[in-house]
Amino acid sequence: MEDLWTVAVAVFQLWIFVVVFFITLPAMFGLSLGVTSVYIQILVKLLEWATIRIQRGREEQPSVPAPLPNGIIERAEGSMEEEMEQLRHSRSLEGGEFALSDILYFCKKGLESIVDDQVTQRFSSEELASWNLLTRTNQNFRYISLRLTIFWGIGVFVRYCVLFPLRITLAIIGLSWLVIGTTLVGFLPENSVKYWLSEVVHLTCYRICARALSATIRYHNKENRPQKGGICVANHTTPIDVVILANDGCYAMVGQIHGGLMGVIQRSMVRSCPHVWFERSEMKDRHAVTSRLRAHVAAKTKLPILIFPEGTCINNTSVMMFKKGSFEIGGTIHPVAIKYDPRLGDAFWNSSKYNMVSYLLRTMTSWAIVVNVWYLPPMTIQDGEDAVQFANRVKSAVACRGGLLDLAWDGSLKRGKVKDAYKEEQQKMYSRVIVRQNSISATHTRRDDQS
Amino acid sequence: MGSSSSSRNKIPNAQELMHQTGFSSAHLLRLHDRFESLDRDNRGYLSPDDFEVLGGLAMNPIGGRIIEAFFSSGQDTVDFSSFVRILAHFRPTDRNRNKEGTQQELPSSRTRKLKFAFQLYDLDRDGKISREELLQVLRAMLGLQVTEEQLQSIAERAIQEADLDKDDAISFDEFKKSLEKMDIDTKMSVSFLK
């Protein structure tokens, strides 16, 4: 019994030694031993082999469905006018502007929405073009070949028994260092040393947390990094976005005060650095929120605010409507585009399906998180542009840079109904089709009268 | 940390559904995923409010009627097999189904599509589209964009054209006749990707 105990203690000491010296310390200084990049290269090669093997297997067994990342139906891309023209083509219209068959256009569009729509698709994880050897994305692939199954089995062992404990340890170290460090820094008087120390503490913690997720982050265009007194906006996929962005700079976070562990972290963070946390009651008062943010931005020496204007997590294939509230504060907007590589791990947080804890556990048992971050040049509101147009302009820039689809739908659609303005738009378009026919038939009758 | 692999075993009567509707097993799996994503509370059936959250339907001027036509048999819930059967009406008509010996389905599937469209007009399901019902549909499709007089004249012309037995209403046969030259098959089918 005694021997078992000493062995366990020795193993534990060795474990902590490895973790601290080979991972935590280099992470704090922003250095890397290169292990992660080798790991990712091996993984990518493995997945490429798996893809080829699955394609071969699918040819042999046609009952396995092919993945369809763009939806399950093919939609006609014509406008309403074009399709109505085609519908009427087979009828000769003498006087009637309206044809009973017009309803078929709306019927078909409605049925297509029932089978597949652009919005609901964005709130579930992106479907991969092939299997990435994780159980959760499996669609009966593992029965294709024995070697594939063996690799999958090894993968399960490596991820759950080797990587997962490592990541949990790192996460605990990172978060406790954040709480302790910021509390200590909070005792200092307000001077430049305090700000510098606070930045160091924040940066090192986020770097450790990034290692806890095996995150490989590539930053592009670092010269456009958000400056003090500005507002940073980015597309939102997961709460981890915060860790990804904060690895390369310090931001003032905006959000609601939570209870529990999150609350402890939030309260200690604000001691060393002016984050903007709101009470739940304040969040409902838009005016109060805007004025507090405006005061923060006006003091040009404070850290840039980090805001996610979509308001909710989207699955990283598209960018949805940016809410105009963030764009009414004033100041310079620094857009950032974040794109995750879905092959090695699904970063999207489906908040209706998983809660925070199970989401984090799933992320920590994926292969890795690989992410590209693009800093875009700063944008300001132009003359004659209102907040909504400005928001759309920024959204298009972010979507273009990140290679994401630019959608006009509101992200909160996953919780609520769509506005009537869209229906009015459809009605307007249809009335134009009918009225146009009307004017054509009117000129016909006029000509008949004259002749 | 469970897996989310979908398997054919989760779908009740899969073989029977495939045989009756003509969907392939891959299509059936996809429709099942779609059904589950629409069924937010995991009840196993859908009700009208599950459809109302779809943006594409909410902005469709006759969205409400399409939802009603889905629930046409008097019930207010639809389970997976009914869901699939109704959607099967809108598959492109499969001309090579002789092997199954179901040649009889070919003409009736065109009729089925027309029947669905007819139900969008005929709200009280009495088998005829009255002038009042036509006005209601036109009002839904055009909203406030046209005046009451314009609506009346449009409805008047439509009835005059289609109403052959002059009973001031359009029956299903008259409806069919007025659309007989139309290629219903392509205009009203949803093309599922393989």
XYZ file of C-alpha atoms in Angstrom:
645
model
C 0.000 0.000 0.000
C 2.805 2.376 0.966
C 4.700 1.596 -2.245
C 1.633 2.280 -4.345
C 1.226 5.626 -2.664
C 4.848 6.699 -3.200
C 4.656 5.594 -6.820
C 1.495 7.620 -7.319
C 3.080 10.689 -5.724
C 6.175 10.322 -7.903
C 4.085 10.019 -11.060
C 2.102 13.057 -10.049
C 5.254 15.095 -9.426
C 6.662 14.082 -12.781
C 3.391 15.001 -14.423
C 3.336 18.490 -12.871
C 6.980 18.974 -13.761
C 6.340 18.144 -17.412
C 3.268 20.307 -17.586
C 4.846 23.313 -15.923
C 8.200 23.333 -17.617
C 7.339 22.153 -21.051
C 3.996 23.771 -21.551
C 3.075 26.475 -19.077
C 6.305 28.417 -18.924
C 6.947 28.566 -22.653
C 3.286 29.498 -23.127
C 3.630 32.410 -20.777
C 6.485 33.786 -22.787
C 4.777 33.189 -26.065
C 7.262 30.544 -27.129
C 6.445 27.178 -28.513
C 8.326 23.905 -28.479
C 6.847 22.977 -31.790
C 5.114 19.865 -30.532
C 1.674 21.125 -31.442
C 2.586 21.913 -35.038
C 4.059 18.456 -35.558
C 0.919 16.965 -34.017
C -1.302 18.943 -36.374
C 0.721 17.951 -39.422
C 0.416 14.281 -38.525
C -3.307 14.689 -37.972
C -3.882 16.416 -41.295
C -2.067 13.642 -43.150
C -4.083 11.044 -41.275
C -7.362 12.731 -42.112
C -6.436 13.026 -45.760
C -5.762 9.308 -45.870
C -9.079 8.666 -44.107
C -10.932 10.782 -46.670
C -9.543 8.802 -49.573
C -10.315 5.545 -47.849
C -13.894 6.592 -47.161
C -14.449 7.667 -50.738
C -13.271 4.281 -51.903
C -15.488 2.620 -49.346
C -18.506 4.639 -50.425
C -18.139 3.447 -53.988
C -18.352 -0.103 -52.701
C -21.274 0.482 -50.363
C -23.796 2.906 -51.814
C -26.079 2.919 -48.797
C -23.851 5.314 -46.880
C -25.205 8.815 -47.569
C -22.865 11.359 -49.073
C -22.513 14.481 -46.944
C -24.157 17.586 -48.368
C -22.681 20.661 -46.728
C -24.829 23.058 -48.734
C -28.244 21.745 -47.875
C -30.331 18.919 -49.192
C -32.217 20.523 -52.034
C -31.302 22.409 -55.134
C -33.038 25.753 -55.394
C -33.735 27.622 -58.592
C -31.776 30.838 -58.377
C -34.008 33.066 -60.454
C -35.771 36.163 -59.156
C -39.511 36.288 -58.600
C -40.069 38.046 -61.937
C -38.134 35.465 -63.910
C -39.888 32.525 -62.331
C -43.332 34.058 -62.782
C -42.511 34.636 -66.450
C -41.702 30.965 -66.817
C -44.900 29.965 -65.073
C -47.004 32.093 -67.378
C -45.133 31.175 -70.531
C -47.264 28.173 -71.245
C -50.481 30.167 -70.985
C -51.627 32.863 -73.318
C -52.622 35.842 -71.257
C -55.206 37.960 -72.988
C -56.469 40.282 -70.332
C -55.881 38.638 -66.994
C -52.835 39.929 -65.203
C -53.215 37.340 -62.525
C -53.056 33.638 -63.237
C -54.222 30.894 -60.913
C -50.845 29.294 -61.396
C -49.017 32.183 -59.704
C -49.655 30.532 -56.404
C -47.402 27.664 -57.431
C -44.367 29.901 -57.141
C -45.122 30.748 -53.519
C -46.085 27.180 -52.783
C -42.777 25.858 -54.060
C -40.772 28.466 -52.165
C -42.665 27.667 -48.999
C -42.052 23.934 -49.339
C -38.391 24.492 -50.008
C -38.210 26.444 -46.739
C -39.838 23.583 -44.888
C -37.330 21.089 -46.212
C -34.241 23.232 -45.869
C -33.697 26.836 -44.916
C -30.743 29.143 -44.735
C -31.147 30.071 -41.104
C -31.785 26.850 -39.180
C -28.855 25.298 -40.988
C -26.543 27.857 -39.401
C -27.426 26.870 -35.873
C -26.198 23.321 -36.063
C -22.650 22.218 -36.560
C -21.225 22.398 -40.029
C -21.420 19.121 -41.874
C -17.994 17.971 -42.959
C -17.163 16.729 -46.400
C -15.612 13.669 -44.831
C -15.244 11.986 -41.478
C -12.610 13.341 -39.135
C -12.364 10.219 -37.002
C -14.404 11.595 -34.134
C -17.329 9.592 -32.835
C -19.591 12.591 -32.832
C -19.402 13.170 -36.560
C -19.715 9.526 -37.406
C -22.283 8.482 -39.973
C -21.677 4.771 -40.037
C -18.250 5.309 -41.481
C -16.400 3.050 -39.142
C -17.651 -0.086 -40.769
C -15.932 0.736 -44.004
C -12.493 -0.606 -43.249
C -10.657 -2.257 -40.412
C -7.722 0.109 -40.526
C -10.052 3.079 -40.260
C -11.645 1.543 -37.190
C -8.247 0.924 -35.620
C -7.203 4.508 -36.138
C -10.475 5.671 -34.722
C -9.892 3.499 -31.650
C -6.359 4.821 -31.161
C -7.779 8.309 -31.565
C -10.298 7.736 -28.808
C -7.577 6.516 -26.460
C -5.195 9.368 -27.237
C -7.860 12.027 -26.926
C -9.550 10.852 -23.768
C -6.698 9.347 -21.777
C -3.670 11.381 -22.810
C -4.786 14.757 -24.069
C -7.828 15.329 -21.919
C -6.148 15.162 -18.470
C -3.356 17.349 -19.800
C -5.810 19.933 -21.023
C -7.830 19.937 -17.837
C -4.679 20.521 -15.812
C -3.676 23.408 -18.009
C -7.144 24.936 -17.861
C -7.155 24.802 -14.065
C -3.696 26.330 -13.884
C -4.659 29.044 -16.352
C -7.868 30.071 -14.665
C -6.488 30.059 -11.136
C -3.522 32.120 -12.276
C -5.966 34.589 -13.828
C -7.926 34.989 -10.603
C -4.876 35.150 -8.325
C -2.833 37.352 -10.634
C -5.519 39.935 -11.272
C -6.411 40.123 -7.594
C -2.751 40.764 -6.698
C -2.383 43.409 -9.388
C -5.582 45.014 -8.141
C -3.852 45.984 -4.904
C -1.443 48.282 -6.721
C -2.191 52.016 -7.092
C -3.327 53.287 -10.487
C -0.144 53.871 -12.435
C 1.506 52.674 -15.615
C 3.222 49.793 -13.830
C -0.161 48.462 -12.851
C -1.419 48.592 -16.416
C 1.644 46.859 -17.736
C 1.445 44.135 -15.101
C -2.250 43.659 -15.733
C -1.564 43.182 -19.431
C 1.131 40.633 -18.659
C -1.151 38.685 -16.351
C -4.007 38.638 -18.825
C -1.826 37.647 -21.749
C -0.107 34.802 -19.932
C -3.401 33.399 -18.677
C -4.993 33.416 -22.075
C -1.952 31.789 -23.579
C -2.158 28.973 -21.061
C -5.867 28.598 -21.756
C -5.162 28.460 -25.476
C -2.731 25.618 -24.854
C -5.430 23.960 -22.814
C -7.449 23.711 -26.014
C -4.513 22.784 -28.222
C -5.302 25.899 -30.194
C -3.140 26.883 -33.119
C -3.857 30.479 -33.956
C -2.595 32.309 -36.995
C -2.897 36.072 -36.957
C -2.892 37.955 -40.244
C -2.363 41.654 -40.823
C -1.161 42.420 -37.331
C -0.618 46.042 -38.301
C -4.376 46.517 -38.137
C -4.609 45.382 -34.534
C -7.241 47.319 -32.558
C -5.906 50.398 -30.823
C -6.830 52.002 -27.529
C -10.103 53.908 -27.595
C -11.472 51.814 -30.438
C -14.126 49.146 -30.652
C -13.280 45.683 -31.883
C -16.073 43.729 -33.564
C -15.853 40.111 -34.645
C -18.089 37.277 -35.794
C -19.179 35.023 -32.969
C -18.938 31.264 -32.987
C -18.143 30.258 -29.438
C -17.170 31.753 -26.079
C -13.644 30.621 -26.914
C -13.464 33.532 -29.389
C -12.521 35.658 -26.397
C -9.513 33.469 -25.602
C -8.463 33.435 -29.250
C -8.509 37.191 -29.612
C -7.051 37.964 -26.203
C -3.977 35.901 -26.993
C -2.693 38.721 -29.094
C -3.705 41.868 -27.265
C -5.638 43.171 -24.323
C -9.287 44.003 -24.639
C -11.939 45.383 -22.353
C -14.693 42.811 -22.268
C -18.362 43.666 -22.255
C -20.969 41.426 -20.753
C -23.385 40.458 -18.052
C -22.249 39.580 -14.572
C -22.866 35.894 -13.931
C -22.936 34.023 -10.684
C -20.729 31.142 -9.714
C -17.278 30.525 -11.144
C -17.745 32.947 -14.035
C -18.731 35.663 -11.562
C -15.597 35.136 -9.486
C -13.419 35.405 -12.585
C -15.258 38.505 -13.795
C -15.011 40.282 -10.466
C -11.295 39.664 -10.110
C -10.592 40.671 -13.710
C -12.223 44.043 -13.269
C -9.958 44.823 -10.325
C -6.883 45.110 -12.497
C -8.305 46.418 -15.746
C -11.463 48.369 -16.610
C -13.783 45.783 -18.156
C -17.416 46.747 -18.581
C -19.668 44.358 -16.704
C -23.385 45.006 -16.466
C -25.909 43.896 -13.937
C -28.742 41.887 -15.442
C -31.207 44.749 -14.894
C -28.947 47.256 -16.651
C -28.679 45.137 -19.791
C -32.330 45.713 -20.632
C -31.841 49.474 -20.642
C -30.203 50.073 -24.002
C -29.632 53.718 -23.277
C -27.671 53.003 -20.103
C -25.551 50.422 -21.891
C -24.734 52.753 -24.775
C -23.813 55.661 -22.518
C -21.488 53.572 -20.400
C -19.730 52.233 -23.486
C -19.533 55.700 -24.940
C -17.844 56.988 -21.778
C -15.332 54.144 -22.008
C -14.481 54.879 -25.633
C -14.272 58.632 -25.078
C -11.439 58.135 -22.587
C -8.950 57.417 -25.332
C -6.506 55.702 -23.026
C -8.659 52.754 -22.170
C -8.342 49.371 -23.808
C -10.394 48.649 -26.946
C -13.817 47.194 -26.269
C -14.549 43.742 -27.634
C -18.107 43.282 -28.909
C -19.797 40.520 -30.889
C -22.568 42.295 -32.784
C -24.367 39.165 -33.960
C -25.545 38.671 -30.419
C -25.473 34.894 -30.592
C -23.258 32.013 -31.658
C -23.415 31.063 -35.353
C -21.808 27.957 -36.792
C -18.912 29.704 -38.581
C -20.137 29.130 -42.135
C -21.804 32.507 -42.400
C -22.139 35.908 -40.792
C -25.585 37.060 -39.726
C -26.959 40.516 -39.163
C -24.793 42.799 -37.049
C -26.989 44.572 -34.529
C -26.766 48.306 -34.880
C -26.312 49.040 -31.153
C -22.542 48.565 -31.256
C -22.234 50.909 -34.206
C -24.057 53.784 -32.559
C -21.428 54.294 -29.858
C -19.083 56.235 -32.077
C -15.360 55.837 -32.298
C -13.346 53.741 -34.722
C -14.465 50.222 -35.474
C -11.772 47.589 -35.901
C -13.355 44.552 -37.583
C -11.849 41.127 -37.066
C -12.732 37.949 -38.957
C -12.341 34.598 -37.188
C -12.481 31.337 -39.105
C -12.115 27.932 -37.480
C -10.896 24.897 -39.378
C -13.711 22.404 -38.896
C -11.674 19.305 -39.705
C -9.830 19.035 -36.447
C -12.543 20.042 -34.039
C -15.924 21.677 -34.046
C -15.728 24.946 -32.151
C -19.360 25.994 -32.542
C -21.370 26.233 -29.337
C -24.918 25.057 -29.935
C -26.375 26.594 -26.795
C -29.747 24.939 -27.243
C -28.171 21.509 -27.373
C -25.247 21.674 -24.946
C -24.606 23.688 -21.850
C -21.284 25.385 -21.204
C -19.679 22.546 -19.280
C -20.477 19.806 -21.768
C -19.423 22.126 -24.580
C -16.028 22.655 -22.966
C -15.625 18.946 -22.376
C -16.415 18.225 -26.014
C -13.928 20.834 -27.169
C -11.234 19.466 -24.926
C -11.681 15.991 -26.338
C -11.494 16.981 -29.996
C -8.257 16.776 -31.886
C -7.343 20.461 -31.797
C -8.627 23.903 -32.602
C -7.058 25.541 -35.621
C -8.100 29.094 -36.253
C -7.247 31.965 -38.581
C -7.725 35.529 -37.388
C -7.672 38.414 -39.840
C -7.418 41.989 -38.608
C -9.181 44.318 -41.015
C -8.323 48.007 -41.498
C -10.293 50.344 -39.217
C -13.635 51.724 -40.427
C -15.635 54.753 -39.348
C -19.159 55.825 -40.119
C -19.434 57.922 -43.266
C -21.556 61.020 -43.774
C -25.088 60.238 -44.777
C -24.809 56.673 -43.553
C -26.946 55.480 -40.709
C -25.982 52.867 -38.138
C -27.725 50.030 -39.975
C -25.934 50.687 -43.268
C -22.631 51.033 -41.477
C -23.240 47.740 -39.688
C -23.957 46.029 -43.011
C -20.824 47.473 -44.541
C -18.687 46.142 -41.723
C -20.455 42.783 -41.907
C -19.707 42.409 -45.623
C -16.067 43.235 -45.038
C -15.797 40.619 -42.295
C -17.613 37.964 -44.344
C -15.479 38.635 -47.395
C -12.207 38.377 -45.496
C -13.118 35.291 -43.547
C -14.547 33.426 -46.518
C -17.980 33.258 -44.869
C -21.420 33.628 -46.388
C -22.958 37.052 -45.873
C -26.557 36.643 -44.716
C -29.021 39.371 -43.904
C -30.979 37.272 -41.412
C -31.033 38.192 -37.760
C -29.264 35.714 -35.520
C -31.931 35.973 -32.866
C -34.270 34.286 -35.340
C -33.360 31.035 -33.689
C -35.369 32.238 -30.754
C -38.039 34.466 -32.245
C -40.146 35.176 -35.288
C -39.215 37.113 -38.360
C -40.351 40.691 -38.895
C -43.265 41.588 -41.130
C -41.048 43.792 -43.255
C -39.793 40.733 -45.130
C -43.316 39.642 -46.013
C -44.151 43.148 -47.231
C -41.115 43.010 -49.462
C -42.417 39.817 -51.088
C -45.864 41.344 -51.516
C -44.354 44.425 -53.121
C -42.381 42.345 -55.579
C -45.410 40.293 -56.545
C -47.605 43.360 -57.027
C -44.985 44.775 -59.341
C -45.223 41.651 -61.478
C -49.001 41.942 -61.695
C -49.115 45.683 -62.182
C -46.574 45.467 -64.961
C -48.770 42.987 -66.779
C -51.604 45.380 -66.101
C -49.892 48.246 -67.888
C -49.031 46.012 -70.837
C -52.636 44.887 -71.252
C -53.778 48.491 -70.786
C -51.662 49.620 -73.732
C -53.002 46.727 -75.780
C -56.587 47.800 -75.231
C -55.676 51.391 -76.000
C -54.167 50.366 -79.288
C -57.270 48.319 -80.092
C -59.408 51.366 -79.424
C -57.365 53.518 -81.727
C -57.216 51.110 -84.623
C -19.924 13.634 -24.834
C -22.216 11.271 -26.681
C -22.081 10.591 -30.360
C -24.691 11.903 -32.703
C -24.495 9.313 -35.420
C -27.770 8.972 -37.216
C -28.726 5.523 -38.229
C -31.557 4.105 -40.201
C -32.642 2.152 -37.133
C -34.008 5.292 -35.523
C -36.606 5.715 -38.240
C -39.758 3.670 -37.766
C -40.994 1.722 -40.794
C -38.064 2.862 -42.872
C -38.419 0.215 -45.535
C -42.135 0.743 -45.881
C -41.709 4.501 -46.187
C -39.036 4.103 -48.820
C -41.245 1.776 -50.814
C -44.343 3.944 -50.652
C -42.774 7.331 -51.170
C -39.874 6.516 -53.435
C -37.310 8.348 -51.317
C -33.911 6.699 -51.126
C -32.456 5.764 -47.763
C -30.048 8.688 -47.911
C -32.967 11.084 -48.480
C -34.899 9.520 -45.645
C -31.986 10.003 -43.262
C -31.725 13.641 -44.230
C -35.447 14.233 -43.852
C -35.287 12.611 -40.454
C -32.508 14.977 -39.407
C -34.601 17.860 -40.699
C -37.655 16.628 -38.806
C -35.622 16.408 -35.607
C -34.192 19.869 -36.021
C -37.682 21.306 -36.567
C -39.015 19.390 -33.579
C -37.356 21.539 -30.951
C -38.952 20.037 -27.898
C -38.271 16.487 -29.056
C -41.879 15.472 -28.889
C -41.793 13.157 -31.876
C -44.320 15.193 -33.832
C -44.598 18.692 -35.294
C -47.270 21.300 -34.664
C -47.951 24.545 -36.567
C -45.774 26.720 -34.348
C -42.728 24.589 -35.219
C -43.208 25.734 -38.803
C -43.915 29.336 -37.958
C -40.362 29.969 -36.785
C -38.979 29.277 -40.244
C -37.957 32.600 -41.749
C -38.665 31.507 -45.299
C -42.240 30.550 -44.416
C -42.922 33.585 -42.238
C -42.014 35.938 -45.050
C -43.957 33.939 -47.629
C -47.271 35.737 -48.234
C -49.199 32.472 -48.162
C -46.996 30.852 -45.526
C -49.884 30.370 -43.126
C -51.930 28.564 -45.753
C -49.082 26.239 -46.654
C -48.782 25.257 -42.998
C -52.537 24.648 -42.857
C -52.405 22.491 -45.951
C -49.761 20.356 -44.236
C -52.130 19.629 -41.407
C -55.066 19.120 -43.708
C -56.463 15.869 -42.404
C -58.009 17.589 -39.427
C -55.252 16.823 -36.951
C -53.003 19.427 -35.404
C -49.857 17.348 -35.208
C -47.843 15.640 -37.878
C -45.507 12.731 -37.199
C -42.497 11.696 -39.233
C -44.255 9.340 -41.638
C -46.952 11.885 -42.507
C -44.230 14.522 -42.896
C -42.388 12.346 -45.378
C -45.545 11.312 -47.216
C -46.649 14.884 -47.786
C -43.203 15.912 -48.970
C -43.165 12.896 -51.259
C -45.934 14.528 -53.308
C -43.354 17.074 -54.373
C -40.693 14.755 -55.598
C -40.133 14.996 -59.313
C -42.333 12.366 -60.878
C -40.220 9.315 -61.386
C -40.843 7.927 -64.843
C -38.936 4.716 -64.291
C -40.982 3.183 -61.544
C -42.432 0.420 -63.726
C -40.376 -2.186 -61.909
C -42.354 -1.740 -58.715
C -45.563 -2.098 -60.675
C -46.787 1.275 -59.502
C -47.565 2.756 -62.875
C -50.831 3.991 -61.456
C -49.020 6.552 -59.348
C -47.801 8.606 -62.262
C -51.026 10.402 -63.197
C -52.187 10.677 -59.610
C -48.987 12.336 -58.456
C -49.649 15.219 -60.818
C -53.148 15.256 -59.435
C -51.751 15.192 -55.894
C -49.634 18.261 -56.547
C -52.614 20.069 -58.032
C -54.768 19.011 -55.112
C -52.286 20.562 -52.689
C -52.304 23.817 -54.648
C -56.103 23.756 -54.794
C -56.250 23.450 -51.022
C -54.246 26.645 -50.730
C -57.149 28.462 -52.338
C -60.067 26.448 -51.021
C -59.965 27.258 -47.314
C -63.273 25.755 -46.234
C -62.553 22.585 -48.177
C -65.884 22.484 -49.909
C -64.292 21.537 -53.212
C -64.829 24.935 -54.824
C -62.935 28.202 -54.860
C -65.545 30.884 -54.282
C -65.055 34.531 -55.200
C -64.605 35.357 -51.522
C -61.860 32.765 -51.107
C -60.070 33.988 -54.213
C -60.205 37.542 -52.901
C -58.712 36.398 -49.606
C -55.776 34.700 -51.299
C -55.158 37.690 -53.517
C -55.235 39.954 -50.501
C -52.656 37.726 -48.787
C -50.336 37.686 -51.793
C -50.561 41.406 -52.489
C -51.034 42.887 -49.034
C -51.635 46.589 -49.062
C -49.899 47.158 -52.376
C -53.078 47.286 -54.486
C -56.450 48.936 -53.939
C -59.706 47.128 -53.220
C -61.036 47.914 -56.714
C -57.959 46.482 -58.382
C -58.337 43.323 -56.305
C -61.986 42.970 -57.276
C -61.236 43.354 -60.968
C -58.391 40.843 -60.824
C -60.592 38.298 -59.067
C -63.435 38.932 -61.495
C -61.239 38.283 -64.516
C -59.726 35.149 -63.016
C -63.129 33.637 -62.288
C -64.504 34.520 -65.680
C -61.605 32.783 -67.376
C -61.601 29.613 -65.374
C -65.264 29.130 -64.476
C -66.602 26.995 -67.314
C -69.954 25.932 -65.889
C -70.738 29.482 -64.786
C -71.557 28.711 -61.179
C -69.420 31.625 -60.000
C -66.864 29.343 -58.392
C -63.912 27.283 -59.576
C -64.141 23.555 -58.964
C -61.165 21.218 -58.853
C -61.726 20.034 -62.425
C -61.923 23.581 -63.733
C -58.735 24.334 -61.810
C -57.050 21.341 -63.386
C -58.255 22.392 -66.820
C -56.888 25.890 -66.525
C -53.478 24.520 -65.574
C -53.432 21.608 -67.992
C -50.777 23.042 -70.278
C -48.471 23.780 -67.402
C -45.517 21.609 -66.607
C -46.605 21.049 -63.011
C -43.962 18.485 -62.541
C -41.013 20.849 -62.654
C -42.802 23.963 -61.433
C -43.990 22.341 -58.277
C -41.355 19.823 -57.375
C -38.547 20.238 -54.929
C -35.335 18.830 -56.328
C -33.607 16.757 -53.681
C -29.888 16.394 -54.114
C -28.500 12.871 -54.332
